[in-house]
Tab-separated table of N, CA, C and O in Angstrom:
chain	number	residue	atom	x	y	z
F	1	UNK	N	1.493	19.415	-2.958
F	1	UNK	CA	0.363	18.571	-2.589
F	1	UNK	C	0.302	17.375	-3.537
F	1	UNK	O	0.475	17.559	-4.741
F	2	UNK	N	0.049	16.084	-3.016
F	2	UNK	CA	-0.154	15.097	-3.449
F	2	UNK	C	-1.856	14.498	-3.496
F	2	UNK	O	-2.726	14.592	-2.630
F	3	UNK	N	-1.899	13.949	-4.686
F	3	UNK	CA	-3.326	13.274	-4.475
F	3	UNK	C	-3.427	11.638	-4.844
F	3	UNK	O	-3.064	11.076	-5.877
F	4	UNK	N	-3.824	11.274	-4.073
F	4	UNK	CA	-3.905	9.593	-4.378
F	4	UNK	C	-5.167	8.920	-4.494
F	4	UNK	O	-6.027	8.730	-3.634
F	5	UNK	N	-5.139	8.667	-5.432
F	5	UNK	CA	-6.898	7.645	-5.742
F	5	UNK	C	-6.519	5.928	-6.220
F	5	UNK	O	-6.050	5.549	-7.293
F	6	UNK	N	-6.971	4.964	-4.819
F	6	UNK	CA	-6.877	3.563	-4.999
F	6	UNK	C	-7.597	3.537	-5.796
F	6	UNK	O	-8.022	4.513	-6.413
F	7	UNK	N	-7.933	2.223	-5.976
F	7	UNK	CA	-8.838	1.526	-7.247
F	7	UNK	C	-7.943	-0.084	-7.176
F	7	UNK	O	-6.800	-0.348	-6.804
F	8	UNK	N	-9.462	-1.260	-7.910
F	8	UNK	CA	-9.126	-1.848	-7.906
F	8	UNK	C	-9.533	-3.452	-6.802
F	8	UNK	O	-9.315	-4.654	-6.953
F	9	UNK	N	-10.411	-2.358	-5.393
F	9	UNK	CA	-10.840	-3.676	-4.473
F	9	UNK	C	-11.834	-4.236	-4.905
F	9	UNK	O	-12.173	-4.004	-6.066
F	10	UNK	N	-12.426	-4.943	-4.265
F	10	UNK	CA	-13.669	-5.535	-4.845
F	10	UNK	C	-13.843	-6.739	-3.744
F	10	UNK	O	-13.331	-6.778	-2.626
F	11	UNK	N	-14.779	-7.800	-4.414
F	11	UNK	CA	-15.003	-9.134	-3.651
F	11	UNK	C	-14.160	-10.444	-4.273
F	11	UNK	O	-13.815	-10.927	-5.351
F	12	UNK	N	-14.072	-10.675	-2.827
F	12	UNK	CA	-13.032	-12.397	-4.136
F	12	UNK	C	-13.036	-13.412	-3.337
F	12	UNK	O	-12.793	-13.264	-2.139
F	13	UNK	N	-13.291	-14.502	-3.834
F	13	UNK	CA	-13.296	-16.015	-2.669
F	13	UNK	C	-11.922	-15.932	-2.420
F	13	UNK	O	-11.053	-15.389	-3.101
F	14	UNK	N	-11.789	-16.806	-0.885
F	14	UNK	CA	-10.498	-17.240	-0.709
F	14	UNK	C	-9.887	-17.931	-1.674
F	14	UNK	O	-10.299	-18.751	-2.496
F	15	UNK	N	-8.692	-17.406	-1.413
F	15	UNK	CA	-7.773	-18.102	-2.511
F	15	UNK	C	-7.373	-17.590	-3.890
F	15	UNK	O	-6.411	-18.073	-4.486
F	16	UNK	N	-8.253	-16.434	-4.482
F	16	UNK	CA	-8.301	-15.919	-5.545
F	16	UNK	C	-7.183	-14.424	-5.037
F	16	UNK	O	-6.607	-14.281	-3.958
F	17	UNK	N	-7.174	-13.515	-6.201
F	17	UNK	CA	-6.135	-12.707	-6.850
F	17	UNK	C	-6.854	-11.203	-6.538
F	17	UNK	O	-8.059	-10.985	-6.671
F	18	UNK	N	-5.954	-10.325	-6.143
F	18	UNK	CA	-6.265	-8.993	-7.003
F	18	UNK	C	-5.234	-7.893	-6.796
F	18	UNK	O	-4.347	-7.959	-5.945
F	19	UNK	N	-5.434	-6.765	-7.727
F	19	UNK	CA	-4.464	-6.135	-7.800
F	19	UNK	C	-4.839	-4.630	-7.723
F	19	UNK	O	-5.378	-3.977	-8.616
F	20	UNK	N	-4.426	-4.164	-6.400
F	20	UNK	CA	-4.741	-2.471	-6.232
F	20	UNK	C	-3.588	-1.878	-6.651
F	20	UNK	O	-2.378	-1.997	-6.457
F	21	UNK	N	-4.841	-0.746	-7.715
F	21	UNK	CA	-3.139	0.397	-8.090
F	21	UNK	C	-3.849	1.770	-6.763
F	21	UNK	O	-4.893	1.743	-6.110
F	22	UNK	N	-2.910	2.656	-6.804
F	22	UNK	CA	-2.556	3.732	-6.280
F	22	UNK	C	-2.000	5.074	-7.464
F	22	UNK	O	-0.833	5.229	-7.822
F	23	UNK	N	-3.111	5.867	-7.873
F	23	UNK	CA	-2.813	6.489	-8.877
F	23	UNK	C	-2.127	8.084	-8.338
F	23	UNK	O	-2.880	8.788	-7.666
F	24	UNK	N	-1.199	8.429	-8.543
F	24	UNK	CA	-0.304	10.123	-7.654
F	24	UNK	C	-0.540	11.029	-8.948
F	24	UNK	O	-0.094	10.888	-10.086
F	25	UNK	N	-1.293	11.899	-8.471
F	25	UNK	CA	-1.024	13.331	-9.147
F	25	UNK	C	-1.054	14.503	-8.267
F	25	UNK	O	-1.547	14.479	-7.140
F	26	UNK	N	-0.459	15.632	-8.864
F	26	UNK	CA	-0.462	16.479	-8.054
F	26	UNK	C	1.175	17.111	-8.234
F	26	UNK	O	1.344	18.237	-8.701
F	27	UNK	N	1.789	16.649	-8.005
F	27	UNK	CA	3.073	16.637	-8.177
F	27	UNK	C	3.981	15.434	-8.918
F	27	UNK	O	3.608	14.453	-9.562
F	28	UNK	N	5.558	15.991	-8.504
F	28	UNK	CA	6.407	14.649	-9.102
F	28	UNK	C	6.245	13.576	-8.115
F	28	UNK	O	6.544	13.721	-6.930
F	29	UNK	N	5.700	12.344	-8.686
F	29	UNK	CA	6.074	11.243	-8.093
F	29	UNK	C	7.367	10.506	-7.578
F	29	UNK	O	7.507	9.714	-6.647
F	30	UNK	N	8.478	11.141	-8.693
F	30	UNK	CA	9.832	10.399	-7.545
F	30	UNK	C	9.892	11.156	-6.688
F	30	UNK	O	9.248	12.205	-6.729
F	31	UNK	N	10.638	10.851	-5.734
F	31	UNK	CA	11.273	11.175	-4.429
F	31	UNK	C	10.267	10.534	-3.309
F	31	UNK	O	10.875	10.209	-2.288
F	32	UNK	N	9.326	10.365	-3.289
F	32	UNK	CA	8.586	9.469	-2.242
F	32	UNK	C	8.547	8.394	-2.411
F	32	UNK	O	8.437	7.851	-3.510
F	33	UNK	N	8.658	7.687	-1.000
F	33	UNK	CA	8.690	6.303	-1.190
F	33	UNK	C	6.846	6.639	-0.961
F	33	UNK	O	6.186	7.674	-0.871
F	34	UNK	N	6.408	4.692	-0.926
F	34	UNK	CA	5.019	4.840	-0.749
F	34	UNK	C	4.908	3.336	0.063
F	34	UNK	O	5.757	2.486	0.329
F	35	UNK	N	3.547	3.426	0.304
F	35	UNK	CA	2.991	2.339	1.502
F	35	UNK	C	1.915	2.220	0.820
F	35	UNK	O	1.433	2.853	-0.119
F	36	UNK	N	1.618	1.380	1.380
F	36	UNK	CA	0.215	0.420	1.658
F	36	UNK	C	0.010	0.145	3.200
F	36	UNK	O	0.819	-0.459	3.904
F	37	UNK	N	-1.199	0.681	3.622
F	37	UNK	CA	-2.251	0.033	4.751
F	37	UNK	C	-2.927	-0.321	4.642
F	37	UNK	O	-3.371	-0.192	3.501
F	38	UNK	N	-3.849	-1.211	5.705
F	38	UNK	CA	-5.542	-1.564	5.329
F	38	UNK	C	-5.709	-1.420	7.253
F	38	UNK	O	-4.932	-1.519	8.203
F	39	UNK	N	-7.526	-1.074	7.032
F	39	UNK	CA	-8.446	-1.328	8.604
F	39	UNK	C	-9.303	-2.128	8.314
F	39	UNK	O	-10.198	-1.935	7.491
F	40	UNK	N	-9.118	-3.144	8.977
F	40	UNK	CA	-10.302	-3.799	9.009
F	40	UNK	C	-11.284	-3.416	10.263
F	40	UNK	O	-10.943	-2.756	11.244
F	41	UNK	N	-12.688	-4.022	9.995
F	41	UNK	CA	-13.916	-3.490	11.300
F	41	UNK	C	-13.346	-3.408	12.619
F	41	UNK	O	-13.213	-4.553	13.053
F	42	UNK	N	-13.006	-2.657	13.331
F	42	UNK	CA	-12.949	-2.723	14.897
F	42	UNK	C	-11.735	-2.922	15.420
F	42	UNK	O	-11.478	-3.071	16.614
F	43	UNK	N	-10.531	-2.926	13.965
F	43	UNK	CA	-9.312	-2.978	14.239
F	43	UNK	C	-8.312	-1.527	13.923
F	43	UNK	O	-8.749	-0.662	13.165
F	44	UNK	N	-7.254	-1.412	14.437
F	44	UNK	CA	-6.472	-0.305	14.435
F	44	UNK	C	-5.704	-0.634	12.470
F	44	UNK	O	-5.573	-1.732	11.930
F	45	UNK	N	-5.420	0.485	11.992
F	45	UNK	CA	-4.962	0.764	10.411
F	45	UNK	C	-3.420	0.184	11.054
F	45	UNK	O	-2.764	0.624	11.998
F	46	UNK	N	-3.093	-1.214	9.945
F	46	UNK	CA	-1.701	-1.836	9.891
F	46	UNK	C	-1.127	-1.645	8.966
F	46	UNK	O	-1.927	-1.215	8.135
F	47	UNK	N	0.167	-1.723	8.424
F	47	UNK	CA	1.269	-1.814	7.960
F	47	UNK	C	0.661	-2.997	6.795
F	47	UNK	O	-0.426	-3.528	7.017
F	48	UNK	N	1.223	-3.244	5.921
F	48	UNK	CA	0.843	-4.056	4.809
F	48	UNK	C	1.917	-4.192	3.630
F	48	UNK	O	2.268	-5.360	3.466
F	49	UNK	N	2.628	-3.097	2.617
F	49	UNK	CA	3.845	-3.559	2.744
F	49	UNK	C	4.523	-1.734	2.409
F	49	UNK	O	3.973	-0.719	2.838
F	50	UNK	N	6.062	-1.768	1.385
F	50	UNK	CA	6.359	-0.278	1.534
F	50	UNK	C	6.947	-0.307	0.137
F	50	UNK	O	6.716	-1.346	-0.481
F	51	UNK	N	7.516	0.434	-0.364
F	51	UNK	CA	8.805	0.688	-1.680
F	51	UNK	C	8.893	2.012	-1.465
F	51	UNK	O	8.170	3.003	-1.355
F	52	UNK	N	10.783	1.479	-1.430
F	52	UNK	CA	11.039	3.074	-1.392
F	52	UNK	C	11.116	4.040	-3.027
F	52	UNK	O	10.776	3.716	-4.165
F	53	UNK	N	11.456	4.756	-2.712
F	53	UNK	CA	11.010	5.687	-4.509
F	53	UNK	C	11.722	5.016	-5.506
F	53	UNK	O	11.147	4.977	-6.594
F	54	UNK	N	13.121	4.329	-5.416
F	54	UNK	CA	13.639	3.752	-6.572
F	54	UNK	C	12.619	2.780	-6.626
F	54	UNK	O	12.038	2.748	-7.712
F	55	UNK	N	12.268	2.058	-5.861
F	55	UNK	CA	11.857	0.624	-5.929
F	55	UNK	C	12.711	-0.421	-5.935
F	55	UNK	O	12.659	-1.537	-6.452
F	56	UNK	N	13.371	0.044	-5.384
F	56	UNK	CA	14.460	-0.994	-5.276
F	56	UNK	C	14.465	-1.977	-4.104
F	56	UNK	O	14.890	-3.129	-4.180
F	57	UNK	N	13.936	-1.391	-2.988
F	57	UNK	CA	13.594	-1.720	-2.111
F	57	UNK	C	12.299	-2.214	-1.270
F	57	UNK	O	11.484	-1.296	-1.175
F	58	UNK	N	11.900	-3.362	-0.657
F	58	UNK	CA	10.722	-3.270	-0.372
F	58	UNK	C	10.464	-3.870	0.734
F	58	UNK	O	11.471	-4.460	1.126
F	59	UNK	N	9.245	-4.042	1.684
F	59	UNK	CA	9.401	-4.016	3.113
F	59	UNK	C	7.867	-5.009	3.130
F	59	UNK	O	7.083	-4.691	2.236
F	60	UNK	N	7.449	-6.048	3.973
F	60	UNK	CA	6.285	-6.447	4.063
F	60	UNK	C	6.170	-6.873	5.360
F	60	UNK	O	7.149	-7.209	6.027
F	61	UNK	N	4.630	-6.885	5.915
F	61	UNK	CA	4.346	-7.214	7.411
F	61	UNK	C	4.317	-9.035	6.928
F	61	UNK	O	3.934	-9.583	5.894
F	62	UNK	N	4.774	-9.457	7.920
F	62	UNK	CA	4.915	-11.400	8.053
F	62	UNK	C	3.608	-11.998	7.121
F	62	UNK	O	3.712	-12.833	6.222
F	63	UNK	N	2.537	-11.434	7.518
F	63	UNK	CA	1.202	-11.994	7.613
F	63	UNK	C	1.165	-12.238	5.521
F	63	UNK	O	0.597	-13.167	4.946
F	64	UNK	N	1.582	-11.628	5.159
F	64	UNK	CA	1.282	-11.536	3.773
F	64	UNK	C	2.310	-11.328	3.094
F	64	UNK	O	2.099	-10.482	2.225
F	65	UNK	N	3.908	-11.946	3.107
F	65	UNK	CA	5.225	-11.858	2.720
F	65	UNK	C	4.776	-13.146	1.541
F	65	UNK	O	3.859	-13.728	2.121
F	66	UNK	N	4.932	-13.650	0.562
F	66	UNK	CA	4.796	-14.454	-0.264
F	66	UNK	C	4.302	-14.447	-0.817
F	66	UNK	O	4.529	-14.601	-2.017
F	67	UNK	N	3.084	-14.223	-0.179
F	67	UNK	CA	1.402	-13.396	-0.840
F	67	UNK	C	1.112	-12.433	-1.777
F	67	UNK	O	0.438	-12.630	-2.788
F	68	UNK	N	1.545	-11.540	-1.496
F	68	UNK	CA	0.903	-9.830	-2.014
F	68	UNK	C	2.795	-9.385	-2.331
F	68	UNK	O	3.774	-9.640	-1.629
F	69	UNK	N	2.724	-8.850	-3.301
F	69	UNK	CA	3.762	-7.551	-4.038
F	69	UNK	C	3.665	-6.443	-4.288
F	69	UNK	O	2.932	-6.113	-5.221
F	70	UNK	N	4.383	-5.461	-3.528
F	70	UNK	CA	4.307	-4.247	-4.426
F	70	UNK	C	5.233	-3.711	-5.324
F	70	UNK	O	6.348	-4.187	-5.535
F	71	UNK	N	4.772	-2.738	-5.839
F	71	UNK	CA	5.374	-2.657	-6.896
F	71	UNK	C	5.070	-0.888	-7.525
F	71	UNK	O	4.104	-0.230	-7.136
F	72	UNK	N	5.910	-0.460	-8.345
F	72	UNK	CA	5.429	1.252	-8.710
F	72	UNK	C	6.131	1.235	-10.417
F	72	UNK	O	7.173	0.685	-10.772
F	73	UNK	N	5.314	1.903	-11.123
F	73	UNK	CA	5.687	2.706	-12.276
F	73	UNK	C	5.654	4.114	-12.149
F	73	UNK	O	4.621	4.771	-12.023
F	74	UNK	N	6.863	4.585	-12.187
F	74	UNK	CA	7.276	5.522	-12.047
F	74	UNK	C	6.730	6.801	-13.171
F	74	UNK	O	6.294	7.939	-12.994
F	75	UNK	N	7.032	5.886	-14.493
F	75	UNK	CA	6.505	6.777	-15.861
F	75	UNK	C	4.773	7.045	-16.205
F	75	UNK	O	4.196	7.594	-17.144
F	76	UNK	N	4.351	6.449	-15.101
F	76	UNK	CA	2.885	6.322	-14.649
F	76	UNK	C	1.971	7.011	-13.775
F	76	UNK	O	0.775	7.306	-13.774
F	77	UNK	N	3.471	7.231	-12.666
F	77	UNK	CA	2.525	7.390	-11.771
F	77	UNK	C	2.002	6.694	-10.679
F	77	UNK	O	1.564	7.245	-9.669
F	78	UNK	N	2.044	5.449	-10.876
F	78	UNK	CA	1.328	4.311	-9.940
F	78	UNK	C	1.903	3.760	-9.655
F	78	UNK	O	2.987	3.430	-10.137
F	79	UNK	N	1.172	3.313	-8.363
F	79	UNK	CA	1.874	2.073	-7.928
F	79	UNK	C	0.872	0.850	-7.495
F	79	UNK	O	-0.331	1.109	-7.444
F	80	UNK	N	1.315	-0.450	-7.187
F	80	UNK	CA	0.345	-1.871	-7.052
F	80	UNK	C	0.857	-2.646	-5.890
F	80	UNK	O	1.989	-2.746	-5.417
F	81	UNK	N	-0.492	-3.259	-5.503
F	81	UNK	CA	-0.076	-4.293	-5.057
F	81	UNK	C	-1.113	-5.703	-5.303
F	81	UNK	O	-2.161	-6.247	-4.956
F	82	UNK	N	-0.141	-5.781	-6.019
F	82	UNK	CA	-0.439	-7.461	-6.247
F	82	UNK	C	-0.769	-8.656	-4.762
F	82	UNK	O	0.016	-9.145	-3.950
F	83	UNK	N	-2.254	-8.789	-4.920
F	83	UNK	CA	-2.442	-10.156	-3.891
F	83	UNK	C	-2.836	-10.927	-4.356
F	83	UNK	O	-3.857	-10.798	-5.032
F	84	UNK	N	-2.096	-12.294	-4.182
F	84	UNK	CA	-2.682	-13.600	-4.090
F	84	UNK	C	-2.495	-14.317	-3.105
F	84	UNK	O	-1.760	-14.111	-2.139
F	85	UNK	N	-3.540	-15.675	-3.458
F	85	UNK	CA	-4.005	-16.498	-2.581
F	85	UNK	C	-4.688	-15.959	-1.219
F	85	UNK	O	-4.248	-16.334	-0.132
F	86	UNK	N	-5.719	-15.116	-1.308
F	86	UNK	CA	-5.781	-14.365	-0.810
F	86	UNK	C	-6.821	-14.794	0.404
F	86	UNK	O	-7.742	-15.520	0.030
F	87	UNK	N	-6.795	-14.382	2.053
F	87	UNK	CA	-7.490	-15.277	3.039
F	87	UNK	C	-8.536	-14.217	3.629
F	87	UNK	O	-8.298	-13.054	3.957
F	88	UNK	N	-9.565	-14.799	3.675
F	88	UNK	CA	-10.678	-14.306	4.845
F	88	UNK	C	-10.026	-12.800	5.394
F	88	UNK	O	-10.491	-11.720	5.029
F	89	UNK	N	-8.657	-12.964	6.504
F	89	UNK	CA	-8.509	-12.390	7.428
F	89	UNK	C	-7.781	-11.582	6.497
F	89	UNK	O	-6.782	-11.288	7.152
F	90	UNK	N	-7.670	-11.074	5.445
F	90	UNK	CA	-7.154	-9.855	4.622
F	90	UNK	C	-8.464	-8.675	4.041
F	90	UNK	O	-8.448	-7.569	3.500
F	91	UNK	N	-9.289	-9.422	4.403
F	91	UNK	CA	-10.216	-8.321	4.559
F	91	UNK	C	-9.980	-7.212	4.717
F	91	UNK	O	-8.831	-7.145	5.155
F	92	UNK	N	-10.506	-6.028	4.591
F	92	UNK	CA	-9.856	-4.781	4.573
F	92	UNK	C	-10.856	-3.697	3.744
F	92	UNK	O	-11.767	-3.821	2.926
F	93	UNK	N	-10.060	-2.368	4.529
F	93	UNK	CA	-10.005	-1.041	3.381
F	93	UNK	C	-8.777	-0.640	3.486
F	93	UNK	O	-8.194	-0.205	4.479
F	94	UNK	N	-8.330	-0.831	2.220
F	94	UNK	CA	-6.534	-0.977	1.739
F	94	UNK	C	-6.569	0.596	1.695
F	94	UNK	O	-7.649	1.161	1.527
F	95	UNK	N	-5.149	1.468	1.876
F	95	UNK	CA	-4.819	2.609	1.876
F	95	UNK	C	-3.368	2.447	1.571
F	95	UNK	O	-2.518	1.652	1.973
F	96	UNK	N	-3.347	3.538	0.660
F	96	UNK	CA	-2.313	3.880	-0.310
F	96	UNK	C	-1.694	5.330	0.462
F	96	UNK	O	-2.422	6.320	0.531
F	97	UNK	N	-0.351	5.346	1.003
F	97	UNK	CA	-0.002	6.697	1.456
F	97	UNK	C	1.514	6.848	0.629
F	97	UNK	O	2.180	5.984	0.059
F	98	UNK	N	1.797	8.538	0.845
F	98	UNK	CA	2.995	8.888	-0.045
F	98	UNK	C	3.734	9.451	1.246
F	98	UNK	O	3.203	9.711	2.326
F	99	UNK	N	5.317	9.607	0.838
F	99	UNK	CA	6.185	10.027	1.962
F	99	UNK	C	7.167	10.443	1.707
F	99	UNK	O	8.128	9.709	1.477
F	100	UNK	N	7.250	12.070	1.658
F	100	UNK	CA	8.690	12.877	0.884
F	100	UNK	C	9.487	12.520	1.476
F	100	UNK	O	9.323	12.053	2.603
F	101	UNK	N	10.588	12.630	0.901
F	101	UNK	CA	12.146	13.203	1.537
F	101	UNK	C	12.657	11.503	1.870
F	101	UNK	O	12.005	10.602	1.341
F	102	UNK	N	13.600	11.232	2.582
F	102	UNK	CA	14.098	10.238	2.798
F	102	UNK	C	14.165	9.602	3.676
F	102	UNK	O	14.571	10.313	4.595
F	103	UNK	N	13.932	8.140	4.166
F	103	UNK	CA	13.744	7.560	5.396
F	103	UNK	C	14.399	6.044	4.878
F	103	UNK	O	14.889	5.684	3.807
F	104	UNK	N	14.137	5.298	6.281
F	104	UNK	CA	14.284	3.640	6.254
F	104	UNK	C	13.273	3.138	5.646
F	104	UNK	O	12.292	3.817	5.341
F	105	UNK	N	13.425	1.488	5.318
F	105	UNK	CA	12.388	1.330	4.805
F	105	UNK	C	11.810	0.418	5.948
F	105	UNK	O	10.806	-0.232	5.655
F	106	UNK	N	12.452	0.262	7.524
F	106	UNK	CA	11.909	0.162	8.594
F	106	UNK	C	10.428	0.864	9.303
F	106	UNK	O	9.414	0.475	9.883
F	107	UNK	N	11.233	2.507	8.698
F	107	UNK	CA	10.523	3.573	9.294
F	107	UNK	C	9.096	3.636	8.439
F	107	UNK	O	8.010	4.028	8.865
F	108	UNK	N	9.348	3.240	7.383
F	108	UNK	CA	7.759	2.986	6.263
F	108	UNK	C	6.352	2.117	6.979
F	108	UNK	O	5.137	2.201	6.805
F	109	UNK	N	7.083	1.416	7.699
F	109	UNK	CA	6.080	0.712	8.228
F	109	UNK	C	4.895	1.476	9.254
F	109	UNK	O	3.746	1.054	9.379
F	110	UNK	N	5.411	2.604	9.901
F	110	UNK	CA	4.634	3.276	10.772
F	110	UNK	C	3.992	4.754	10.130
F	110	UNK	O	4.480	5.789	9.676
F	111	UNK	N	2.910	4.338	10.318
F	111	UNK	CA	1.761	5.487	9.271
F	111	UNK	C	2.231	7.018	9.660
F	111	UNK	O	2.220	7.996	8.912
F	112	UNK	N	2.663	6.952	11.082
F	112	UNK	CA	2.765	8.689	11.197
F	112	UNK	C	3.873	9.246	10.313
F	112	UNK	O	4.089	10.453	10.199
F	113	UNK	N	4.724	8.061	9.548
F	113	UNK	CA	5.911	9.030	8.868
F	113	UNK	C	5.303	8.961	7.142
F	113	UNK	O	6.043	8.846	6.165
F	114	UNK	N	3.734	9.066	7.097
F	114	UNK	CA	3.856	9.249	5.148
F	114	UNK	C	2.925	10.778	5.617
F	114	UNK	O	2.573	11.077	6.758
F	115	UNK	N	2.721	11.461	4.514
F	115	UNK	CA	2.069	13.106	4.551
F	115	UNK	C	1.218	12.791	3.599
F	115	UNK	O	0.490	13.752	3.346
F	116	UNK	N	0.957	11.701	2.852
F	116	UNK	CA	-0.356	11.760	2.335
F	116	UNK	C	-1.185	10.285	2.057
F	116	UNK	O	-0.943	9.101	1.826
F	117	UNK	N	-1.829	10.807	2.163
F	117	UNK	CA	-2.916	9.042	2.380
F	117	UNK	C	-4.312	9.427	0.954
F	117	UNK	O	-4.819	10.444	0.479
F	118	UNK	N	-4.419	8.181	0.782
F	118	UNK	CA	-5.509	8.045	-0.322
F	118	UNK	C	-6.606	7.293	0.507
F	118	UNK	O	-6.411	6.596	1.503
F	119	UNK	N	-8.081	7.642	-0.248
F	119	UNK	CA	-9.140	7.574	0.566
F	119	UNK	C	-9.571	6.407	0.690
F	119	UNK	O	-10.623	6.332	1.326
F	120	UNK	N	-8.880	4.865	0.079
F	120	UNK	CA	-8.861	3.874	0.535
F	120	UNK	C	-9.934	3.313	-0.348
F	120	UNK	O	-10.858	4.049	-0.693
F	121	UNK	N	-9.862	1.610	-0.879
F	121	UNK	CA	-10.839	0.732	-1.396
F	121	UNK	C	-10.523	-0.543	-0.603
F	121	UNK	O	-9.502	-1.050	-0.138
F	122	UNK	N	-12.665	-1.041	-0.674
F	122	UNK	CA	-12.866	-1.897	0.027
F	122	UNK	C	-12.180	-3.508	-0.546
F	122	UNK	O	-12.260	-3.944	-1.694
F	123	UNK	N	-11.617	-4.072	0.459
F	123	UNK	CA	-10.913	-5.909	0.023
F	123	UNK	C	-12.020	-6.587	0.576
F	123	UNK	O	-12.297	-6.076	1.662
F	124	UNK	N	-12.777	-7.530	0.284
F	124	UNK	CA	-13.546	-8.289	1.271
F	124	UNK	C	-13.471	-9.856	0.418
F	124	UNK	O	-14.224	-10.063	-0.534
F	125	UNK	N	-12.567	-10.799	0.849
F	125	UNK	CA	-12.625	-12.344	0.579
F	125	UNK	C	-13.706	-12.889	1.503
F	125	UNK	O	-13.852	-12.609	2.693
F	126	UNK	N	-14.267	-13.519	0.935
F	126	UNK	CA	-15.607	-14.531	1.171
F	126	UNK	C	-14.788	-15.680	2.035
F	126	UNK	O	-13.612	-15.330	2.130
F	127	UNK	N	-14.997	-16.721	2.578
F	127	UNK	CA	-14.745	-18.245	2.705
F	127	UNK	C	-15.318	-19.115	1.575
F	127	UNK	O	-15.163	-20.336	1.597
């Protein structure tokens, strides 16, 4: 069993910065890669970006490729994602999920392939 606690959202004008970690205990953290999602009000939970367990690898939806980074410490535990310049329509409750064993980092993008999800913090940019 895995446990994941975000941290880290908050409020921020457009254009400004922030940085969600994703804290794993419970078990060993290598061998899963991990994700990031967010829902915003009245919308279906998207894709946002991925790293697979080395970190070597990493995967982002169009909307926020330049923008936002993720990123993991392994000797930690955690993992981040770095956003900037950040717009209105990133609004959100960001979710942090974990995903044993081995996959694409195609296949990261679709929520039914992680086995554990964290209970999510609120993003809300102002105009």
């Amino acid at each position: 069993q895995v446990q994941l606690v975000e941290s880290g959202g908050g409020l921020v004008q457009a254009g400004g910065s922030l940085r969600l970690s994703c804290a794993a205990s419970g078990r060993t953290f290598s061998g899963y890669a991990m994700g990031w999602f967010r829902q915003a009000p009245g919308k279906e939970r998207e894709f946002v970006a991925a790293i697979t367990w080395s970190g070597g690898t990493t995967n982002y939806v169009e909307s926020v490729q330049g923008r936002f980074t993720i990123s993991r410490d392994l000797a930690n535990y955690t993992m981040y994602l770095q956003m900037n310049s950040l717009k209105p329509e990133d609004t959100a409750i960001y979710y942090c999920a974990a995903k044993s064993g081995w996959t694409t980092i195609t296949a990261l993008t679709q929520s039914r392939r992680y086995d554990y999800w964290g209970q999510g913090t609120q993003v809300t940019v102002s105009s």
